[in-house]
mmCIF file of C-alpha atoms in Angstrom:
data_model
loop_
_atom_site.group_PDB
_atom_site.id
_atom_site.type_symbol
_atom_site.label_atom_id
_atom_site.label_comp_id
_atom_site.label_asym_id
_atom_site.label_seq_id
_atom_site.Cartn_x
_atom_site.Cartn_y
_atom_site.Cartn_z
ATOM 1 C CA UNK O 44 6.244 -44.053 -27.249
ATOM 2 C CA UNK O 45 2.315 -43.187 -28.230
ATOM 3 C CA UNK O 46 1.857 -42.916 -24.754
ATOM 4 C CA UNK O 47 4.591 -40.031 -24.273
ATOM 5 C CA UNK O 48 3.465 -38.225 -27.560
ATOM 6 C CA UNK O 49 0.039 -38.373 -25.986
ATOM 7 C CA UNK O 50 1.756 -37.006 -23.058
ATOM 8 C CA UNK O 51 3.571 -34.034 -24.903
ATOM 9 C CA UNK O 52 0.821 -32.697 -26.968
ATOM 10 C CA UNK O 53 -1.410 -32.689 -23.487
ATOM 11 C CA UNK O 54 1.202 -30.587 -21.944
ATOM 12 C CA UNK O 55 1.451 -28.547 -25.382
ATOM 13 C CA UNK O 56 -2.492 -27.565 -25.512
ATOM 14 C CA UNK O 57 -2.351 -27.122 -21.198
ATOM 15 C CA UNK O 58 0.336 -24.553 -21.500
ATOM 16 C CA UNK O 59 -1.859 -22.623 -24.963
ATOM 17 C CA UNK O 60 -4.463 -22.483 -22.787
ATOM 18 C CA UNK O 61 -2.558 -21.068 -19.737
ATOM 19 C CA UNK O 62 -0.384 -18.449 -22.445
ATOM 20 C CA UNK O 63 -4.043 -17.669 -23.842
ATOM 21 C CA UNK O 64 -5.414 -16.591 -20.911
ATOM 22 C CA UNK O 65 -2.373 -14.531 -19.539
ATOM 23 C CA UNK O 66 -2.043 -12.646 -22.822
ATOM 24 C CA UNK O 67 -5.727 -11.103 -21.868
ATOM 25 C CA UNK O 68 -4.682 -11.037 -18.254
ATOM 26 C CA UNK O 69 -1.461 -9.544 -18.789
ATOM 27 C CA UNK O 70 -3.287 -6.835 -21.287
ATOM 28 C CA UNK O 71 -5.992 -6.354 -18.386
ATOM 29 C CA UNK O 72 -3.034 -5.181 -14.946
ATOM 30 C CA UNK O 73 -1.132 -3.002 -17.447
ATOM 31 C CA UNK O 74 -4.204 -0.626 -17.670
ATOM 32 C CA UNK O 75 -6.041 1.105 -14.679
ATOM 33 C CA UNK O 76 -9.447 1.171 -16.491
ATOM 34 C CA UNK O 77 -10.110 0.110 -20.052
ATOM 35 C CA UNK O 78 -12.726 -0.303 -22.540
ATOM 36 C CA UNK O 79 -14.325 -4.120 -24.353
ATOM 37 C CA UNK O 80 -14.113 -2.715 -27.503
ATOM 38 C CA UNK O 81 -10.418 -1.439 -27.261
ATOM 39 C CA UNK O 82 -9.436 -5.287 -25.668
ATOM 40 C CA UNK O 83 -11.687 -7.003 -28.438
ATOM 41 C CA UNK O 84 -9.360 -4.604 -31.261
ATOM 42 C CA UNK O 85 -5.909 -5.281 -29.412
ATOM 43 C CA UNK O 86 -6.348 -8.746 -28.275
ATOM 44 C CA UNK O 87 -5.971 -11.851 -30.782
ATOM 45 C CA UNK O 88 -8.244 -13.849 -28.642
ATOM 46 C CA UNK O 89 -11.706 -14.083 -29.609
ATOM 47 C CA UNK O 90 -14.196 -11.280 -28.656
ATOM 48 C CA UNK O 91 -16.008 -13.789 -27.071
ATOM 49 C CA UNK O 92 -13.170 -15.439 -24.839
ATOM 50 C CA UNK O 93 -12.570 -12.430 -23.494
ATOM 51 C CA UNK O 94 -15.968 -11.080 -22.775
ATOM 52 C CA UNK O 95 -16.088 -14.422 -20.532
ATOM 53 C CA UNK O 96 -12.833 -13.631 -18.721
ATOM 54 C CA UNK O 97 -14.020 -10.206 -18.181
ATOM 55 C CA UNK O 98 -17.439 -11.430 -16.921
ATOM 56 C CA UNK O 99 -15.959 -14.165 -14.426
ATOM 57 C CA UNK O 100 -13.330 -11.052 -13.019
ATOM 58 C CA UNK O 101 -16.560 -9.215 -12.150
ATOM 59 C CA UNK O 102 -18.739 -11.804 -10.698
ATOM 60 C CA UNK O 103 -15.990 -12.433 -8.583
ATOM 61 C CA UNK O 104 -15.448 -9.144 -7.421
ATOM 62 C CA UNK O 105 -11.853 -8.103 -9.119
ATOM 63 C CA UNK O 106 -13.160 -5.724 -11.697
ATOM 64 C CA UNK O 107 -16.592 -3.319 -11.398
ATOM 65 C CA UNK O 108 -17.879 -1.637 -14.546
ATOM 66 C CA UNK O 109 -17.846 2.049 -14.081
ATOM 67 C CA UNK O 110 -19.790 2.716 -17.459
ATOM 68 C CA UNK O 111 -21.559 0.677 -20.306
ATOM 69 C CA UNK O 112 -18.814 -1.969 -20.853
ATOM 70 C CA UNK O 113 -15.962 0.305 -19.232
ATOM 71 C CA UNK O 114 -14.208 -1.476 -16.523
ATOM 72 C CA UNK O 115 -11.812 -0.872 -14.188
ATOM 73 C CA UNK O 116 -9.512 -3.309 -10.893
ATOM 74 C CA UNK O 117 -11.441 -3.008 -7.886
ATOM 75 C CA UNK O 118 -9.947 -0.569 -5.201
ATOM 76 C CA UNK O 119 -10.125 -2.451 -2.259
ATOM 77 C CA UNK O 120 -8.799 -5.621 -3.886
ATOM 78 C CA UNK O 121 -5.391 -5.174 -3.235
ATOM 79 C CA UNK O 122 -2.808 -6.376 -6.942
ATOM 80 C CA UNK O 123 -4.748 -9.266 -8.700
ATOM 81 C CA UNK O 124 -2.706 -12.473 -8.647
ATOM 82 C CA UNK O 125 -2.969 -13.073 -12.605
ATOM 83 C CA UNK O 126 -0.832 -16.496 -12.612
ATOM 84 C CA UNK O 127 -2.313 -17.913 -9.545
ATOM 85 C CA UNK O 128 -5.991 -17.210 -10.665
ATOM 86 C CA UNK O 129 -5.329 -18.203 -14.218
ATOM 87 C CA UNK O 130 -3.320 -21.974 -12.695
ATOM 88 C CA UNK O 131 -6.673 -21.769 -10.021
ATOM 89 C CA UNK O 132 -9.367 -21.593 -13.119
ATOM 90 C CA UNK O 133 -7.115 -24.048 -15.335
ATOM 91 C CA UNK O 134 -6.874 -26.806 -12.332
ATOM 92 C CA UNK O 135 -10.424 -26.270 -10.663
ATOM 93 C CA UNK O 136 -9.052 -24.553 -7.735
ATOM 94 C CA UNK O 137 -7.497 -27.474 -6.565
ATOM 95 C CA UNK O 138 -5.138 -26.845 -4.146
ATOM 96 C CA UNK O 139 -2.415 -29.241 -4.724
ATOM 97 C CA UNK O 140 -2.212 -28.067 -8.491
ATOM 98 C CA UNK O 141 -1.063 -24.909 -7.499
ATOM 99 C CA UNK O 142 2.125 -23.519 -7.156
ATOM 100 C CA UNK O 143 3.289 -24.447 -3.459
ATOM 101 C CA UNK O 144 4.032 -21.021 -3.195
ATOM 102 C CA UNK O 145 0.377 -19.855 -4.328
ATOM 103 C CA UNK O 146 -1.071 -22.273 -1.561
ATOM 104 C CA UNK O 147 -2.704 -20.303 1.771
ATOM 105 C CA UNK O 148 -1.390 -22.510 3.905
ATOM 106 C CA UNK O 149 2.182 -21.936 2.951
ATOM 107 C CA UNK O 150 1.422 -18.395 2.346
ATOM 108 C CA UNK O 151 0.503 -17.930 6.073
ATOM 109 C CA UNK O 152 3.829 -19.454 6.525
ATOM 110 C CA UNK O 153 6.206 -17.616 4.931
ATOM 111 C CA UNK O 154 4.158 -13.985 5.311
ATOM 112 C CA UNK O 155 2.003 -14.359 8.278
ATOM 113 C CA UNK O 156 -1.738 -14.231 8.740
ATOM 114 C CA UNK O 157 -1.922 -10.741 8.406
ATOM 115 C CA UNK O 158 -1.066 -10.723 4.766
ATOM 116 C CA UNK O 159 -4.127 -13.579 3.605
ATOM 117 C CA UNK O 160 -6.767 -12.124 1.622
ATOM 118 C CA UNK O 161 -10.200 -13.231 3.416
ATOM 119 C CA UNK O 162 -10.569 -16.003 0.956
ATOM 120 C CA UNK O 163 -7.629 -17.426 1.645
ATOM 121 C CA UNK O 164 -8.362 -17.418 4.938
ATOM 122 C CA UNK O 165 -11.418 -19.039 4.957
ATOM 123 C CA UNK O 166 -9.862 -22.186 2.708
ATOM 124 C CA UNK O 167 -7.747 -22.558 5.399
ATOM 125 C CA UNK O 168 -10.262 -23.089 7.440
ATOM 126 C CA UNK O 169 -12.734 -24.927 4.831
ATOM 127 C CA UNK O 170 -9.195 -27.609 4.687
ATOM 128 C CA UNK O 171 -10.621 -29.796 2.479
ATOM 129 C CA UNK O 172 -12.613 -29.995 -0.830
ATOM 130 C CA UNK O 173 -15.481 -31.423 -2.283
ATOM 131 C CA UNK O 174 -15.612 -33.225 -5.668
ATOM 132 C CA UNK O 175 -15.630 -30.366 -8.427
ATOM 133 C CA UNK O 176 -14.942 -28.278 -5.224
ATOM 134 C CA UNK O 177 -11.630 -27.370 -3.575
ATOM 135 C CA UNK O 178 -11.173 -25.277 -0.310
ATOM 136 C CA UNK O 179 -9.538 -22.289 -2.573
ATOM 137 C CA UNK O 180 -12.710 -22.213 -4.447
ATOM 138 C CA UNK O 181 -15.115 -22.894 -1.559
ATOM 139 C CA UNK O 182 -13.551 -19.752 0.101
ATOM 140 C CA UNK O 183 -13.453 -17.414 -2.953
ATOM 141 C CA UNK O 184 -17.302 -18.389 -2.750
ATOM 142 C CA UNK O 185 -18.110 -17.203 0.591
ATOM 143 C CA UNK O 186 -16.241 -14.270 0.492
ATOM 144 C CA UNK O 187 -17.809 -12.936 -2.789
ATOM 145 C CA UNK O 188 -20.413 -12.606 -0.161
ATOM 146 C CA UNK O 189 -19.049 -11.735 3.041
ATOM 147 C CA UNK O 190 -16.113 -9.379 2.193
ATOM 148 C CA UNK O 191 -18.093 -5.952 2.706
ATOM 149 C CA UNK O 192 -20.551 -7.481 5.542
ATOM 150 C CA UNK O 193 -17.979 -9.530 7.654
ATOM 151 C CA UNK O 194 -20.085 -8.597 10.751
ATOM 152 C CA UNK O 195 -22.828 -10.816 9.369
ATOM 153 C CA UNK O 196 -20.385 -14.096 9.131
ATOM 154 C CA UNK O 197 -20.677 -15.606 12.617
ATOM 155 C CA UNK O 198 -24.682 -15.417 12.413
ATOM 156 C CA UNK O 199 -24.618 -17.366 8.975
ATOM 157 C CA UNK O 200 -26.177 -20.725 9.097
ATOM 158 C CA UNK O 201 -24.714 -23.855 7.839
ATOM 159 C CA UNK O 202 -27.560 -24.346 5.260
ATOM 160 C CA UNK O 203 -26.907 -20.954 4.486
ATOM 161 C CA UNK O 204 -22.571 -21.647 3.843
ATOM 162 C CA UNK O 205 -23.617 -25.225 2.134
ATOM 163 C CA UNK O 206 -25.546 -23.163 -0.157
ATOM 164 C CA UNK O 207 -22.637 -21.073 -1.156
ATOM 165 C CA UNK O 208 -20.108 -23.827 -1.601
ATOM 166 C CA UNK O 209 -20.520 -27.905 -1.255
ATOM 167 C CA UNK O 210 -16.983 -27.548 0.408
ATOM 168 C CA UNK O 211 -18.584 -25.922 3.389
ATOM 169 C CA UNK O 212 -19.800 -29.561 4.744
ATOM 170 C CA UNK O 213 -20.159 -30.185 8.655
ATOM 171 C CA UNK O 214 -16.660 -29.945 9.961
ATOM 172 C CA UNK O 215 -15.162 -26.998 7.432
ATOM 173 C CA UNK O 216 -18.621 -24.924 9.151
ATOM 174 C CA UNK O 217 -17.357 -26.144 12.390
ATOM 175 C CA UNK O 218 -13.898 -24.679 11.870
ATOM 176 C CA UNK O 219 -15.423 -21.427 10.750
ATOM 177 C CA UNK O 220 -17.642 -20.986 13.343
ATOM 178 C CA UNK O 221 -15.062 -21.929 16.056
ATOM 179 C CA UNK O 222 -12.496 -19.466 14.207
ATOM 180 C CA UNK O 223 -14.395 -16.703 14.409
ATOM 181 C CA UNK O 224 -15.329 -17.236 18.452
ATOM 182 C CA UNK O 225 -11.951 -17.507 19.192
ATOM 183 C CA UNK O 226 -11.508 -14.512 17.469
ATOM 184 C CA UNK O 227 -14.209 -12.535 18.994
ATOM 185 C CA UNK O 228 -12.973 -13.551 22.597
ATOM 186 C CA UNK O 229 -9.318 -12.651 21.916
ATOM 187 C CA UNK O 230 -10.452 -9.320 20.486
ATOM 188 C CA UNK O 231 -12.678 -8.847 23.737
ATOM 189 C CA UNK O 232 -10.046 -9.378 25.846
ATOM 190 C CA UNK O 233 -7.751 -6.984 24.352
ATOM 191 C CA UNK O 234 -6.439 -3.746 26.033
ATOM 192 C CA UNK O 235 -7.142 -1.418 23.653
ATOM 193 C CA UNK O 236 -9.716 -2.699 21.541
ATOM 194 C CA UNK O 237 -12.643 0.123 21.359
ATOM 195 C CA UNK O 238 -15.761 0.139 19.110
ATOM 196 C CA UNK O 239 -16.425 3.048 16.599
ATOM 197 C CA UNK O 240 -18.305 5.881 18.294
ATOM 198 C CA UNK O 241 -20.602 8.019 16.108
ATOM 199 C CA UNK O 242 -21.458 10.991 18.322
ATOM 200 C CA UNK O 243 -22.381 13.233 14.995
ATOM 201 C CA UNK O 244 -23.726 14.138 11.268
ATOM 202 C CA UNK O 245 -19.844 14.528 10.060
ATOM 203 C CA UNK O 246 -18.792 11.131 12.557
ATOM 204 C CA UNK O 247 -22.016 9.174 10.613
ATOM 205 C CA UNK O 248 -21.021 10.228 6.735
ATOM 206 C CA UNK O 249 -17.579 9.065 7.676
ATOM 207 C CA UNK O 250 -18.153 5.624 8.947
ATOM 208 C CA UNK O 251 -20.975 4.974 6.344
ATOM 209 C CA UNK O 252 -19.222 6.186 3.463
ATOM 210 C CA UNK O 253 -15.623 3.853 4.731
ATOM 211 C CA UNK O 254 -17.885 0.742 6.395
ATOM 212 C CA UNK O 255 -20.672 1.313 3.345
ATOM 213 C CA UNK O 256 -17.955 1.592 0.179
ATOM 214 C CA UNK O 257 -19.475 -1.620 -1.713
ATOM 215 C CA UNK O 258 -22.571 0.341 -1.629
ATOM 216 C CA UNK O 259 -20.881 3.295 -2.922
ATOM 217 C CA UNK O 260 -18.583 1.911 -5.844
ATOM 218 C CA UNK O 261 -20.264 -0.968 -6.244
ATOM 219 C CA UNK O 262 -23.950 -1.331 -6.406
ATOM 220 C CA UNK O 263 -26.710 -0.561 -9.430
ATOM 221 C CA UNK O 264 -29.412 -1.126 -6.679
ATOM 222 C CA UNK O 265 -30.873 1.413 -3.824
ATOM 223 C CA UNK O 266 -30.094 -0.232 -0.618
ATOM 224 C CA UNK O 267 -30.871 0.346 2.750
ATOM 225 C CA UNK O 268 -29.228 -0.558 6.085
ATOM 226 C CA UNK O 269 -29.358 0.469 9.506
ATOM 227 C CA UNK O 270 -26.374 0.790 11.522
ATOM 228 C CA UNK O 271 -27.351 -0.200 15.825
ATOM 229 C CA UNK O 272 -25.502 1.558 18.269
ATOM 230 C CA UNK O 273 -25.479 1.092 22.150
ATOM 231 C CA UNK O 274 -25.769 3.914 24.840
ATOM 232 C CA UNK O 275 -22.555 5.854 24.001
ATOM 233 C CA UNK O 276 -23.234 6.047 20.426
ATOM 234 C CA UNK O 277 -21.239 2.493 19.826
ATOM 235 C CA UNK O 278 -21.530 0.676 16.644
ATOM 236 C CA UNK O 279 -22.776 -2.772 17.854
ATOM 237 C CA UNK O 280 -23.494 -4.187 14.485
ATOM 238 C CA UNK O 281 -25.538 -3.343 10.666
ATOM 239 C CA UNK O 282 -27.982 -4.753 9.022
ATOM 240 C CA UNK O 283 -29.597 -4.702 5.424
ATOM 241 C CA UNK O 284 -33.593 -4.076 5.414
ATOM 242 C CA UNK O 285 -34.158 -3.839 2.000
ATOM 243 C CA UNK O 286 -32.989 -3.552 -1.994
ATOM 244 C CA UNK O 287 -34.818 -1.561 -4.283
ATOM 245 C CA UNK O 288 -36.394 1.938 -4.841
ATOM 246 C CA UNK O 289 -36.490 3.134 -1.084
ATOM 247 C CA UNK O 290 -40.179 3.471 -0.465
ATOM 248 C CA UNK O 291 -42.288 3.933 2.564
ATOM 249 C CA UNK O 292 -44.429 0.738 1.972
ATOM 250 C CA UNK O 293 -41.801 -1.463 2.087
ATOM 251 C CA UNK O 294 -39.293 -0.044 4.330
ATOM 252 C CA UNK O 295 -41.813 -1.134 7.134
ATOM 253 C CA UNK O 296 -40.330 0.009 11.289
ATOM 254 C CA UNK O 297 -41.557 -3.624 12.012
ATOM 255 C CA UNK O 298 -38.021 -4.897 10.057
ATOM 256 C CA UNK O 299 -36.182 -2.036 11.048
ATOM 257 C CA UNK O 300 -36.394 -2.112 14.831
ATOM 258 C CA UNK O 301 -36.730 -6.343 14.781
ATOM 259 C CA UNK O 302 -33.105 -5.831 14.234
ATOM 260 C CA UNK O 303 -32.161 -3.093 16.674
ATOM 261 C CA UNK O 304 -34.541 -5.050 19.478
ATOM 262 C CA UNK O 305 -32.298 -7.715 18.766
ATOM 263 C CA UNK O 306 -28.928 -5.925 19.707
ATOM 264 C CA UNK O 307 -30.662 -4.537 22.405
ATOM 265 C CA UNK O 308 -29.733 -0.917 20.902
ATOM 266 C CA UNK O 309 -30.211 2.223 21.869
ATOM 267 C CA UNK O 310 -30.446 4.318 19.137
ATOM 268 C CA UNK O 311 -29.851 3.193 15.070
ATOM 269 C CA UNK O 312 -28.503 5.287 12.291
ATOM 270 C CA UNK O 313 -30.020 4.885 8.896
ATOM 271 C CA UNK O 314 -28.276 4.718 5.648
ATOM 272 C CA UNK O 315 -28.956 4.026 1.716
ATOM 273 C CA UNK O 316 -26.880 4.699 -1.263
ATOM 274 C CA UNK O 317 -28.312 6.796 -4.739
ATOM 275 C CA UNK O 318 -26.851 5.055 -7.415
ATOM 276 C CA UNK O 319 -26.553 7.831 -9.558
ATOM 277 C CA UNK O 320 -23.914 9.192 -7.464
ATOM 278 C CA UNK O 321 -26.179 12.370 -6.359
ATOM 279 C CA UNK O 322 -26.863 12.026 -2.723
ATOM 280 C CA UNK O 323 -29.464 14.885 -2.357
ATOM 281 C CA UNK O 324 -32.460 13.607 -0.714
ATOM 282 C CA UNK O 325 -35.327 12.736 -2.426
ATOM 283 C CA UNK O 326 -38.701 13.431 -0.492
ATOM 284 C CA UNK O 327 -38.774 9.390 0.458
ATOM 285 C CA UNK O 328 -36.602 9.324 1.640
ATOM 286 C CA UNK O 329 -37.188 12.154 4.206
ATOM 287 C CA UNK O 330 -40.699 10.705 4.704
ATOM 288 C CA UNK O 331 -39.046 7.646 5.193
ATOM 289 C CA UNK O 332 -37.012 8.745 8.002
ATOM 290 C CA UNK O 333 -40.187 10.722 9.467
ATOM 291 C CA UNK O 334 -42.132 7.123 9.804
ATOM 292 C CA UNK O 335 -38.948 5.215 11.197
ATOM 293 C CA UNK O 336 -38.276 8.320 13.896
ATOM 294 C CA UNK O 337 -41.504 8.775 15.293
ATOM 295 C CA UNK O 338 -41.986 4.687 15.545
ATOM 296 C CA UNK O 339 -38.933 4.393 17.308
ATOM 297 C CA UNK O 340 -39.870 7.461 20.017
ATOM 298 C CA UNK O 341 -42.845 5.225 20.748
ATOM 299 C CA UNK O 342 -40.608 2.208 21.700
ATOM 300 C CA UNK O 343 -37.240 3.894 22.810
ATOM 301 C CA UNK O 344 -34.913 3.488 20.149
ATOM 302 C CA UNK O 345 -34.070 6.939 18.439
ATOM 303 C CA UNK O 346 -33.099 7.570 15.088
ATOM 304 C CA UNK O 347 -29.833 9.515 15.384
ATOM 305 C CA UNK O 348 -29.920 10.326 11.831
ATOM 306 C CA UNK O 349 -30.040 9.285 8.219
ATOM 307 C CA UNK O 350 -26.939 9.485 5.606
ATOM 308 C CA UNK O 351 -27.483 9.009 1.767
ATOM 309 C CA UNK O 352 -24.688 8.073 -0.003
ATOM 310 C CA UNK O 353 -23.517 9.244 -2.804
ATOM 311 C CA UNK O 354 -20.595 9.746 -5.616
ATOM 312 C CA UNK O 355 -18.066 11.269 -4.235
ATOM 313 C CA UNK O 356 -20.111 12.717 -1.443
ATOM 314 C CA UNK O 357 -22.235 11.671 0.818
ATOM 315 C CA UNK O 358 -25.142 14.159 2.895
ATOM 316 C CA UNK O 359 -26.666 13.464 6.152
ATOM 317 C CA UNK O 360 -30.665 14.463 6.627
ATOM 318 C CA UNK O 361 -30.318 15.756 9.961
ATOM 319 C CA UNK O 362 -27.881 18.423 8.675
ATOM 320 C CA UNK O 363 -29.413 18.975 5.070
ATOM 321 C CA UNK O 364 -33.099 19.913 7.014
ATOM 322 C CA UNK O 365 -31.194 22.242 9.426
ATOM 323 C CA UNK O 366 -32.153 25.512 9.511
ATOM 324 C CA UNK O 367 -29.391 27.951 8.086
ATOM 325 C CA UNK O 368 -27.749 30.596 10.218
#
């Protein structure tokens, strides 16, 4: 008999905890943006519980403050899974202590790949956990920092994946690696499968402001990337140069054309994002794109222009220094 009691009153203070959190979480999906003070005065939880909650939702990418402690559900997140995150954060992540219907595997299953949120799909391939680790978590991990440079994934090193989650261990890096090559040739293969082509200004500020969002919505930081394109204007890949203040001294052609020499491009496209939303350019940044198109004349590569991003608009260099009619 003590040992059911014992038994009872665990169950009791599991499911407190679980109607604890969902109270906050439930509070959170019924708004579209909301305020910490407002939750702190509606909520009976603690202040300080739910400053945490809120804090974890944005480290993992669900929530992004849009001013001082004003949040609101990331766009590109898709409807947050409140039950399966809060049984997921109460269990560890492990897998078999979720709901079998919450489980990727059997997701895949029942809905097809199609429908698996890039976590999810990487547990699957992960497979198994690590103590204090589980697949679910392991892949929530490494696609906090993959999801808005996916094109970077396959050149990731295993040190680099260990780092991000224990679960990543030989095999699960393995399985990730081999995924995504299977992938690649399949896609290769495939009748109709064409790369975007960026053949102008309007052509650039579109694909940088739809392949660039996280930059956009996302980031307190100035950073830029170059986009490499092949001989018909092809997007072969992107790659980040630098964070911070966009300066002349650091944005150095050495980095910048190291990674177009590398794709064997033919031309690059420059981008960085104004956090303040105002994408006029500053005189930087036009010096900067001086520098980095008169070193790549000297070695072939042209600079086909530079977009700055901005919110909601976005203005491209080569048509803002264009002489009027």
């Amino acid at each position: 008999m003590p040992g059911k009691r014992s038994v009872h009153a665990s169950n009791r203070v599991a499911d407190e905890r679980f109607r604890r959190y969902q109270r906050v979480i439930d509070k959170l999906i019924a708004s579209r943006e909301f305020h910490l003070k407002e939750l702190h005065q509606t909520l009976v939880e603690k202040p300080a519980f739910v400053t945490r909650l809120i804090n974890e939702l944005i480290a993992q990418g669900w929530l992004i403050e849009i001013q001082p402690r004003s949040y609101r559900w990331h766009p590109q997140r898709g409807p947050f899974p409140g039950e399966q995150w809060i049984h997921e954060k109460l269990s560890g992540g492990q897998i078999r202590e979720s709901p079998l219907q919450d489980r990727p595997r059997e997701r895949l299953l029942a809905m097809g790949a199609e429908h698996l949120r890039l976590a999810e799909l990487l547990a699957i391939l992960i497979r198994s956990g690590r103590p204090g680790e589980s697949a679910v978590s392991g892949g929530e991990k490494v696609a906090r920092v993959f999801a808005h440079r996916l094109q970077d994934l396959p050149r990731a090193g295993r040190g680099e994946l260990k780092s991000l989650s224990s679960a990543v261990e030989k095999t699960a890096f393995c399985q990730i690696m081999a995924g995504i090559e299977l992938g690649r040739r399949i896609a290769a293969r495939a009748p109709n499968h064409t790369l975007p082509q960026i053949s102008s200004s309007t052509e650039a500020i579109e694909y940088c402001s739809r392949h660039f969002e996280r930059l956009v919505l996302d980031s307190k930081q100035e950073e830029f990337h170059i986009v490499s394109l092949d001989t018909k204007n092809r997007v072969i890949a992107s790659h980040q140069i630098t964070v911070g203040t966009l300066d002349a001294s650091l944005v150095h052609p050495r980095e910048v054309f190291r990674a177009a020499i590398k794709d064997a491009a033919s031309s690059i496209l420059l981008v960085h994002n104004h956090p303040s939303g105002d994408p006029t350019p500053s005189r930087e940044d036009i010096s900067v794109t001086r520098r980095l198109e008169s070193a790549g004349k000297l070695i072939g590569i042209d600079v086909i222009d530079h977009v700055v991003l901005g919110y909601p608009a976005a203005v491209s260099i080569r048509e803002y220094e264009a002489p009027g009619p």
